[in-house]
Amino acid sequence: MEKHVEIGKTGLQVAPIGFGANTIGAHNLFQNIDEDVSRETLRVALAEGVDFFDSAFMYGLGRSEELIGEVLAETGRRSDVVLATKAAHVVTGSNVTLDNAPTFLTESVDKALKRLETDYIDLFYIHFPDGVTPPDEAVGALQRLKEAGKIRAIGLSNFSMDALKLANKDGYVDVVQDKYSLVYPGLEEDMIPYCVEQGISFIPYTPLASGLLTGKFAASNPPQDFRKERPHFQGQTYIDITAKVDSLQNLANQHSTSIANIVLATTITINGVDVVIPGAKSPEQVRANMKTLQVTLTHEEVMQVRALFK
């Protein structure tokens, strides 16, 4: 596998395995978050060669960004990494709304810069469309921030095809991030081909389908947390998928790696995908994810894996 790739046409060079920081300091999203463990996980990520960190305001209401900024300042590694973050949420007590207004996005970038302890953000996403602000106006605000040097690339996350096309009216969109994995490949029909056509890099989140594609779940013992409400974790669908995942063990053994690494290595081969951002909430998970860089699959092996889930 290539050791470094460019994210689309942004000029940003990264290892193809990044770090999804949605569990770092995210007390609002997960229980039992230990910030000391989060800090050590970030330090180990840097030591293991991670150079692309993907955060968001909504991950801990800014706390994920703060911890990343703290560790980068402590280690002096800011110039060695590419930082991505996102904004759109307005949280007032228990009330959460979305905002894409130019003034809001401008303020969000300035606040994120302070939390990350940096004077530029490599990639800034609109986290969700607000359904009110014209998408091209929202992206236009980010383009002005790009021209001012506060951000280096413009991203959109969780936008529909129609909203994406409106947002990219002037060709300013550099990166699109959306939910994608081998078990829900629907975006291969429209969004990913559009990104390829437009020179936009597509970055999938949940590439391991919330753990379903790691091989750690047995058909007879599905997870009992939030995942049990999701369609792929229910009934015969869950049983069928776990059987397919288990069947990858022989291939994983041949490459002296894990099923998760086989899945990540396969996902990276998809046209339009330059980098994947599996999450990690412990040093052990970071080390496991980064072992994907040692996996090189043949075209036939990639087709074999992909055919399983078609």
PDB file of N, CA and C in Angstrom, residues 38 61 108 120 138 179 201 203 246 270 290 305:
ATOM      1  N   SER A  38      -7.507   9.424  26.163  1.00  0.00           N
ATOM      2  CA  SER A  38      -7.609  10.141  24.890  1.00  0.00           C
ATOM      3  C   SER A  38      -6.285  10.791  24.523  1.00  0.00           C
ATOM      4  N   LEU A  61     -18.335  18.859  22.081  1.00  0.00           N
ATOM      5  CA  LEU A  61     -18.628  20.300  22.039  1.00  0.00           C
ATOM      6  C   LEU A  61     -17.328  21.109  22.086  1.00  0.00           C
ATOM      7  N   SER A 108     -17.182  29.995  13.576  1.00  0.00           N
ATOM      8  CA  SER A 108     -16.829  28.611  13.935  1.00  0.00           C
ATOM      9  C   SER A 108     -15.371  28.317  13.608  1.00  0.00           C
ATOM     10  N   TYR A 120      -4.067  27.927  11.259  1.00  0.00           N
ATOM     11  CA  TYR A 120      -4.738  27.493  10.032  1.00  0.00           C
ATOM     12  C   TYR A 120      -5.302  26.092  10.233  1.00  0.00           C
ATOM     13  N   ALA A 138     -22.997  29.174   1.628  1.00  0.00           N
ATOM     14  CA  ALA A 138     -22.227  28.632   2.744  1.00  0.00           C
ATOM     15  C   ALA A 138     -20.809  28.309   2.287  1.00  0.00           C
ATOM     16  N   LYS A 179     -21.319   8.733   5.154  1.00  0.00           N
ATOM     17  CA  LYS A 179     -21.362   7.374   5.691  1.00  0.00           C
ATOM     18  C   LYS A 179     -21.240   6.371   4.552  1.00  0.00           C
ATOM     19  N   SER A 201     -12.270  14.596  -3.476  1.00  0.00           N
ATOM     20  CA  SER A 201     -11.926  13.385  -2.739  1.00  0.00           C
ATOM     21  C   SER A 201     -13.106  12.975  -1.859  1.00  0.00           C
ATOM     22  N   ILE A 203     -14.229  10.887   1.382  1.00  0.00           N
ATOM     23  CA  ILE A 203     -13.713  10.255   2.598  1.00  0.00           C
ATOM     24  C   ILE A 203     -14.877   9.590   3.326  1.00  0.00           C
ATOM     25  N   ASP A 246     -16.859 -13.387   8.661  1.00  0.00           N
ATOM     26  CA  ASP A 246     -16.068 -14.514   9.155  1.00  0.00           C
ATOM     27  C   ASP A 246     -15.321 -15.215   8.024  1.00  0.00           C
ATOM     28  N   ILE A 270     -11.159   1.843  -3.553  1.00  0.00           N
ATOM     29  CA  ILE A 270     -12.325   2.329  -4.293  1.00  0.00           C
ATOM     30  C   ILE A 270     -11.988   3.655  -4.972  1.00  0.00           C
ATOM     31  N   MET A 290      -3.362   1.036  12.122  1.00  0.00           N
ATOM     32  CA  MET A 290      -2.206   1.408  11.309  1.00  0.00           C
ATOM     33  C   MET A 290      -1.511   0.204  10.670  1.00  0.00           C
ATOM     34  N   VAL A 305     -13.276  -9.690  -2.038  1.00  0.00           N
ATOM     35  CA  VAL A 305     -13.878  -9.074  -0.848  1.00  0.00           C
ATOM     36  C   VAL A 305     -15.126  -8.286  -1.231  1.00  0.00           C
TER      37      VAL A 305
END
